[in-house]
């Protein structure tokens, strides 16, 4: 049987794949790809899209022959929406066209609408609210975007069975060690790679036993990096023997996806707390299609010890649902999905293996669905990792850079697991006292929330998550800037409007200026210096041209494929510089050459009248320079924009990138 695997081959020909019922005897490594990704879910797909847009070819292998029709995750929080917008304006628009926006949550207790709680708008982002979209659609849209790049393929029916990092001494380079990844993949000769006895319960992390006598064809793939985005049952994690400690919660949650007829409104999310002390979360998808999360008590000691759950029958589900929503009416018209969910709260002990293999998404961390943080955390894993892999492969940064992925993402995973655990307790508790406390607490919250700001917004919107000092995020050697201050090192860079210095000064968002995938963005805050001293403009722009030119010559960008036509290539610069001045600067006095500058090459923008962006970045009257990483987190900052300050920024880049 001939393989259809589309990884580019090394050499003039590829050998015939092995057909066997057991592990193959090390067939020759005849395929190569810079980055192999295991798993074609949202995490793996976004990694592939981002790498493609930075000029890096990938191959994604996926065991399942078709995309799962199950809705699974359905919340895209503001930070994830920023990531999609940064990945591509067209991609963001396609997501917007298919999503619905959640503005509030309705809380029912004992059949009565008790509270309507408006979600706190994420005013620090152009995306103020969470978007609702079934994971099926998210996967489809990301798959289409990946295909448009022309920089890789998704090979379905193939699964990873073994992987390892090969390290050897390259004699041509003295004693300099070299390393790469060798991964064995397979697909079933007949049927699919699915195995008998696999649990259909969402949240399971145990692997199924092998089927005896099943025939597979195998290949060995050589790659520079491997991303394991293969879910909670991750084979990558298992074969590398990376521990996955944590706990299994004893809560029973029934998941339903289907069409209903009901007297409850379907325009917003709702939590229905029944007089039977059970609760159901209702999430509208499209029309009268909804997702239910129905609490069904806790497992017995025997069930919990065996890590088994009851099989939810339609009759049992409908009876419990009716008891919970009464006196409201819900009639089930169709079933797309009915299963139990097991809440595993686990985190891999390491996300980076020998600087070549990475765990991302559910393969690295898993938790309950309460709060809708899972898919979003996986997207952020890819956003953190992809640019680091890309600039290492370009020869711009040393291999050690990728180690910061684990350093930065592990604390984030721990924070998300704790948040989801608290939300789970709120949902499944069957105590009558807790029922009353929750009821009146939510009533109180609905009254006071309109008068509060920031409550829950940054947490659930995932805008407040931050990284700390490490090999990439560096404090100035002599200028202390408090970690709690605005726009401190490791924080997400604030977004706001700036005004192009033209006669038609239509405002534009800073994040929309920083949409060059994979680029560092250097923000030069001039305060009012250019207003007070017009001659300073010439000096500043000379510094911009000198240092940016020097960086681009030393660390050039990569030609990356554009959507729709892989033959159309464009240069993606590695460094972009934006000058932001205080209002009061007159376009007629800065000179025609300044007005004609391209965005990212020292073009001057004006802050708002209230100096909002200067304030949000903690910039004083001295001005300053802020370095924003390709994933829009702040990695360095210095006061003033004097020649010494530029030298400091230059020194920062030399400290994290390769010096040839």
XYZ file of C-alpha atoms in Angstrom, residues 154-638:
485
model
C -2.551 18.050 7.065
C -2.090 14.302 6.715
C -5.084 12.538 8.200
C -5.079 8.892 9.181
C -1.492 9.104 10.480
C -0.668 8.912 14.169
C 2.520 9.261 16.163
C 3.736 6.066 17.836
C 7.252 7.006 18.935
C 9.545 10.010 19.004
C 13.002 10.822 20.298
C 15.674 13.480 20.125
C 18.845 12.338 18.362
C 22.041 14.001 19.554
C 25.411 13.493 17.934
C 28.769 15.172 17.532
C 29.235 16.664 14.092
C 32.858 16.038 13.203
C 32.902 18.828 10.644
C 32.226 21.331 13.419
C 34.745 20.040 15.916
C 32.876 19.009 19.051
C 29.798 21.097 18.402
C 26.733 18.922 19.137
C 23.839 18.731 16.717
C 20.389 17.362 17.391
C 17.112 16.673 15.674
C 13.874 14.759 16.194
C 13.045 11.363 14.746
C 9.388 10.418 14.898
C 7.772 7.136 13.905
C 4.279 7.524 12.514
C 1.788 4.976 11.234
C -1.630 4.510 9.715
C -3.891 1.488 9.556
C -3.767 -0.521 6.342
C -7.511 -1.102 6.685
C -10.031 0.973 8.573
C -8.867 3.705 10.904
C -6.338 4.123 13.689
C -9.095 4.186 16.310
C -8.740 1.335 18.805
C -11.365 -0.847 20.419
C -12.272 0.031 23.980
C -11.381 3.707 23.718
C -13.323 5.825 26.181
C -15.823 8.219 24.631
C -15.873 10.286 27.811
C -14.493 13.780 27.237
C -11.615 14.652 29.535
C -10.138 11.146 29.687
C -6.324 11.088 29.744
C -5.683 7.320 29.726
C -4.517 5.667 26.523
C -6.358 2.672 25.074
C -4.686 -0.707 24.637
C -3.360 -1.717 21.219
C -5.564 -3.861 18.967
C -4.026 -7.267 18.373
C -3.239 -8.226 14.800
C -4.004 -4.826 13.315
C -1.839 -3.989 10.307
C -0.143 -0.614 9.908
C 2.193 1.058 7.476
C 4.905 3.145 9.104
C 7.309 5.964 8.327
C 10.050 7.774 10.190
C 10.045 11.551 9.948
C 13.077 13.688 10.682
C 12.371 17.234 11.870
C 14.078 20.082 13.642
C 11.163 20.408 16.079
C 8.061 18.475 17.084
C 4.966 20.057 18.635
C 2.805 17.609 20.569
C -0.690 19.096 20.360
C -2.357 15.691 20.504
C -4.791 16.221 23.375
C -5.171 15.000 26.923
C -4.267 11.421 25.961
C -1.112 12.737 24.279
C 1.039 9.983 22.789
C 3.956 12.410 22.654
C 3.753 12.884 26.416
C 3.387 9.162 27.037
C 6.309 7.976 24.895
C 8.612 10.603 26.419
C 7.525 9.446 29.902
C 6.723 13.003 30.960
C 4.680 12.811 34.198
C 1.182 14.288 34.128
C 0.396 14.753 37.822
C -2.859 16.109 39.154
C -6.240 14.823 40.180
C -9.481 13.479 38.801
C -12.498 15.338 40.173
C -15.434 13.238 41.352
C -18.011 15.512 39.707
C -20.331 13.980 37.122
C -21.184 16.372 34.292
C -23.342 15.390 31.335
C -22.591 17.148 28.051
C -25.336 17.531 25.458
C -25.257 19.136 22.027
C -28.414 19.236 19.948
C -31.552 21.070 18.954
C -34.298 21.919 21.420
C -37.672 23.564 21.749
C -37.920 25.697 24.896
C -39.628 28.650 26.522
C -36.217 29.918 27.727
C -34.594 32.686 25.652
C -31.683 31.452 23.520
C -29.909 34.741 22.841
C -27.497 34.585 25.820
C -25.788 32.106 28.102
C -27.836 30.947 31.080
C -27.324 29.058 34.330
C -30.442 27.262 35.553
C -30.247 26.159 39.186
C -33.062 23.731 39.893
C -34.975 23.122 43.101
C -33.474 19.597 42.957
C -30.092 21.303 43.684
C -28.741 20.328 40.260
C -27.622 22.956 37.765
C -27.471 23.185 34.000
C -25.424 25.622 31.955
C -27.074 26.490 28.637
C -24.967 27.894 25.804
C -26.616 28.882 22.504
C -24.793 27.780 19.354
C -26.900 28.446 16.248
C -30.653 28.965 16.085
C -32.216 26.436 18.425
C -29.021 24.383 18.728
C -27.596 24.534 22.248
C -24.928 23.027 24.457
C -25.951 21.832 27.941
C -23.627 21.098 30.856
C -25.797 19.285 33.391
C -24.466 18.499 36.873
C -25.237 14.952 37.934
C -23.883 14.735 41.432
C -20.649 12.958 42.292
C -19.274 9.511 41.641
C -19.644 6.832 44.270
C -16.454 5.656 45.969
C -16.478 2.520 43.805
C -17.004 4.475 40.575
C -14.347 6.985 41.486
C -11.822 4.288 42.407
C -12.461 2.561 39.085
C -12.334 5.875 37.232
C -15.536 4.945 35.461
C -18.712 6.902 34.915
C -22.242 5.856 34.175
C -23.308 5.836 30.555
C -25.890 8.613 30.152
C -28.986 7.304 28.462
C -31.349 9.662 26.671
C -34.130 8.732 29.080
C -32.028 9.457 32.161
C -30.701 12.724 30.736
C -34.118 14.049 29.743
C -35.623 13.135 33.123
C -32.851 14.893 35.091
C -32.954 17.901 32.751
C -36.719 18.246 33.171
C -36.419 18.079 36.971
C -33.723 20.766 36.909
C -35.391 23.313 34.607
C -38.980 22.928 35.896
C -41.252 24.909 35.622
C -39.579 25.887 32.334
C -39.996 23.599 29.355
C -37.225 22.019 27.315
C -37.995 19.435 24.635
C -35.090 17.629 22.968
C -35.553 17.568 19.184
C -32.217 16.001 18.155
C -28.975 14.669 19.584
C -25.569 15.527 18.152
C -23.701 14.471 21.266
C -24.457 13.032 24.697
C -21.658 11.974 27.027
C -20.198 12.389 30.471
C -17.249 14.651 31.184
C -14.466 13.722 33.583
C -12.699 16.782 34.977
C -9.000 15.992 35.067
C -6.900 18.766 36.580
C -3.384 17.964 35.424
C -0.240 19.636 34.159
C 2.802 18.037 32.556
C 5.990 18.408 34.593
C 7.784 19.814 31.558
C 6.602 21.459 28.357
C 9.996 21.373 26.608
C 11.970 18.174 26.027
C 15.641 18.628 25.095
C 14.797 21.930 23.354
C 13.330 20.032 20.399
C 9.954 18.618 21.451
C 7.121 20.663 22.952
C 3.790 19.909 24.576
C 0.954 22.334 23.916
C -2.765 22.564 24.600
C -4.457 19.683 26.409
C -1.332 17.559 25.959
C 0.385 19.915 28.409
C -2.482 20.870 30.720
C -6.125 19.977 31.232
C -8.904 21.099 33.554
C -12.656 21.471 33.779
C -14.529 23.391 31.045
C -15.883 25.903 33.572
C -14.826 29.355 32.405
C -14.061 28.233 28.849
C -10.311 28.621 29.272
C -9.025 25.394 27.677
C -9.045 26.059 23.940
C -7.985 29.651 24.561
C -4.976 28.560 26.635
C -3.933 26.194 23.847
C -4.062 29.002 21.279
C -1.869 31.108 23.538
C 0.602 28.218 23.855
C 1.011 28.238 20.074
C 1.255 32.032 19.994
C 4.102 31.927 22.520
C 5.945 29.054 20.854
C 5.655 29.616 17.101
C 7.694 32.828 16.827
C 10.474 31.358 18.960
C 10.758 28.277 16.756
C 10.661 30.456 13.635
C 13.522 32.773 14.551
C 15.631 29.838 15.737
C 15.135 28.103 12.386
C 15.993 31.352 10.602
C 19.292 31.455 12.483
C 18.289 34.694 14.186
C 18.152 33.320 17.743
C 20.024 30.529 19.563
C 18.343 27.197 20.242
C 18.154 28.048 23.944
C 15.429 30.616 23.181
C 12.775 27.892 22.887
C 13.401 26.893 26.513
C 11.584 30.036 27.599
C 8.338 28.495 26.273
C 8.087 26.186 29.267
C 9.310 28.806 31.708
C 6.542 31.171 30.621
C 3.631 28.843 29.958
C 3.811 26.544 33.000
C 2.790 29.292 35.500
C -0.044 30.286 33.156
C -1.295 26.697 33.029
C -1.233 26.482 36.836
C -3.224 29.705 37.111
C -5.858 28.503 34.638
C -6.209 25.123 36.374
C -6.835 26.854 39.712
C -9.393 29.233 38.182
C -11.302 26.408 36.484
C -11.265 24.347 39.682
C -12.971 27.155 41.599
C -15.588 27.543 38.872
C -16.294 23.808 38.957
C -17.028 23.915 42.683
C -19.510 26.738 42.112
C -21.309 24.713 39.465
C -21.589 21.202 40.930
C -22.200 21.830 44.639
C -25.501 20.275 45.772
C -25.558 21.806 49.243
C -28.828 23.659 49.985
C -26.896 26.262 51.998
C -24.477 26.786 49.112
C -27.462 27.001 46.743
C -28.857 29.926 48.758
C -25.491 31.665 49.133
C -24.923 31.431 45.387
C -28.418 32.693 44.640
C -28.298 35.829 46.770
C -24.654 36.469 45.994
C -25.457 36.622 42.279
C -28.440 38.906 42.931
C -26.166 41.291 44.820
C -23.525 41.086 42.087
C -26.069 41.947 39.384
C -26.891 45.189 41.228
C -23.359 46.357 42.004
C -21.507 45.166 38.885
C -22.567 48.154 36.711
C -20.826 50.445 39.214
C -17.586 48.463 39.293
C -14.795 48.300 36.741
C -12.408 45.524 35.959
C -14.200 42.860 38.022
C -13.482 39.531 36.368
C -12.729 41.169 33.028
C -8.958 40.702 32.697
C -9.147 37.219 34.248
C -11.808 35.677 32.016
C -10.785 37.764 29.000
C -7.239 36.420 29.552
C -5.761 39.886 29.032
C -4.146 40.037 32.460
C -1.972 36.919 32.108
C 1.711 37.829 32.115
C 5.211 36.450 31.908
C 8.099 37.335 34.175
C 11.789 38.058 33.820
C 13.775 35.400 31.962
C 16.231 35.047 29.075
C 13.874 37.009 26.803
C 12.180 39.457 29.179
C 14.889 41.652 30.660
C 14.877 44.624 32.983
C 17.203 47.527 32.260
C 20.450 47.104 34.183
C 20.151 50.441 35.971
C 16.554 51.657 35.588
C 14.233 49.941 38.030
C 10.645 49.702 36.814
C 8.180 48.158 39.240
C 6.616 44.857 38.146
C 3.194 46.180 39.170
C 3.556 49.377 37.102
C 1.763 49.836 33.766
C 3.301 47.907 30.866
C 5.998 46.305 32.968
C 8.223 43.540 31.623
C 6.312 40.417 30.612
C 2.886 42.022 30.507
C 0.707 42.107 27.431
C 1.363 45.356 25.564
C -1.581 47.780 26.007
C -3.622 48.601 22.927
C -5.264 51.917 22.097
C -5.830 54.365 19.266
C -3.123 56.501 17.694
C -3.550 59.145 14.998
C -1.448 59.209 11.817
C 0.313 62.515 11.379
C -1.604 63.583 8.255
C -4.233 66.110 7.340
C -6.796 63.291 7.473
C -5.910 61.927 10.887
C -8.186 58.883 11.057
C -7.412 56.945 14.236
C -5.905 53.480 13.997
C -5.341 50.875 16.695
C -1.775 50.260 17.741
C -2.304 46.489 17.535
C -3.348 46.863 13.910
C -0.012 48.547 13.226
C 1.775 45.637 14.883
C 0.280 42.910 12.701
C 3.529 41.798 11.046
C 3.630 38.158 12.110
C 6.901 37.278 13.828
C 8.304 40.813 14.071
C 9.621 42.722 17.078
C 7.970 46.129 17.377
C 9.939 49.016 18.856
C 7.679 51.751 20.197
C 9.390 55.113 20.550
C 7.420 57.393 22.883
C 8.539 60.963 22.248
C 6.274 62.619 24.873
C 6.202 66.330 23.941
C 9.851 66.583 22.873
C 9.092 66.755 19.147
C 6.506 69.457 19.872
C 8.947 71.549 21.898
C 12.015 70.988 19.738
C 11.265 70.609 16.026
C 14.960 70.018 15.236
C 14.891 66.858 17.376
C 12.880 65.071 14.710
C 15.879 64.873 12.395
C 18.049 63.329 15.098
C 15.365 60.845 16.146
C 14.628 59.675 12.630
C 18.358 59.326 11.965
C 18.611 57.026 14.993
C 15.626 55.030 13.767
C 17.157 54.568 10.323
C 20.579 53.697 11.743
C 19.528 51.120 14.309
C 16.662 49.598 12.379
C 18.882 49.314 9.318
C 21.589 47.713 11.425
C 19.163 45.176 12.932
C 17.585 44.300 9.600
C 21.014 43.809 8.039
C 22.154 41.593 10.920
C 18.863 39.731 11.393
C 16.854 39.963 8.160
C 13.278 38.831 7.846
C 12.062 35.800 5.931
C 10.065 35.547 2.772
C 6.691 34.094 3.720
C 3.825 32.758 1.634
C 0.731 34.897 1.236
C -2.828 33.644 1.264
C -4.214 32.397 -2.010
C -0.992 32.128 -3.990
C 2.115 30.531 -2.538
C 4.163 31.930 -5.431
C 3.454 35.439 -4.237
C 6.069 36.085 -1.587
C 6.646 39.136 0.531
C 9.420 40.169 2.857
C 8.502 40.064 6.521
C 10.879 42.434 8.362
C 12.075 41.269 11.768
C 12.019 44.752 13.343
C 9.426 47.492 12.985
C 9.709 50.941 14.572
C 6.777 53.237 15.412
C 7.190 56.775 16.803
C 4.387 58.055 19.051
C 4.384 61.749 19.860
C 2.209 63.843 22.104
C -0.609 65.821 20.494
C 0.302 69.315 19.385
C 2.769 68.296 16.682
C 1.778 69.999 13.418
C 1.820 67.869 10.282
C 2.777 70.919 8.223
C 6.054 71.369 10.118
C 7.481 67.842 10.247
C 8.469 67.699 6.600
C 7.217 65.793 3.601
C 9.768 62.989 4.069
C 8.344 62.164 7.501
C 4.773 62.051 6.254
C 5.708 59.663 3.451
C 7.439 57.152 5.716
C 5.988 53.666 5.635
C 4.375 52.242 8.728
C 6.963 50.446 10.804
C 9.916 52.476 9.525
C 9.788 55.445 11.856
C 6.389 56.780 10.807
C 5.138 59.316 13.374
C 1.790 58.871 15.112
C 0.065 61.102 17.625
C -1.229 59.992 20.992
C -4.679 61.138 22.077
C -5.215 64.539 23.667
C -5.088 62.918 27.093
C -1.836 61.057 26.338
C -3.675 57.790 26.984
C -1.096 55.530 25.378
C 1.846 57.250 27.091
C 0.037 56.828 30.396
C -0.857 53.199 29.803
C 2.752 52.416 28.969
C 3.995 54.263 32.054
C 5.938 56.798 29.979
C 7.033 59.946 31.791
C 7.895 63.356 30.366
C 11.328 61.943 29.491
C 9.854 59.679 26.826
C 11.092 56.162 26.315
C 11.529 53.104 24.112
C 9.502 49.919 24.623
C 10.273 46.620 22.872
C 7.228 44.464 22.126
C 7.847 40.798 21.323
C 6.251 39.093 18.298
C 3.528 37.754 20.624
C 2.761 41.312 21.839
C 4.262 40.962 25.311
C 6.734 43.576 26.539
C 10.284 42.299 26.757
C 12.403 45.424 27.347
C 12.022 49.130 28.095
C 14.270 52.128 28.671
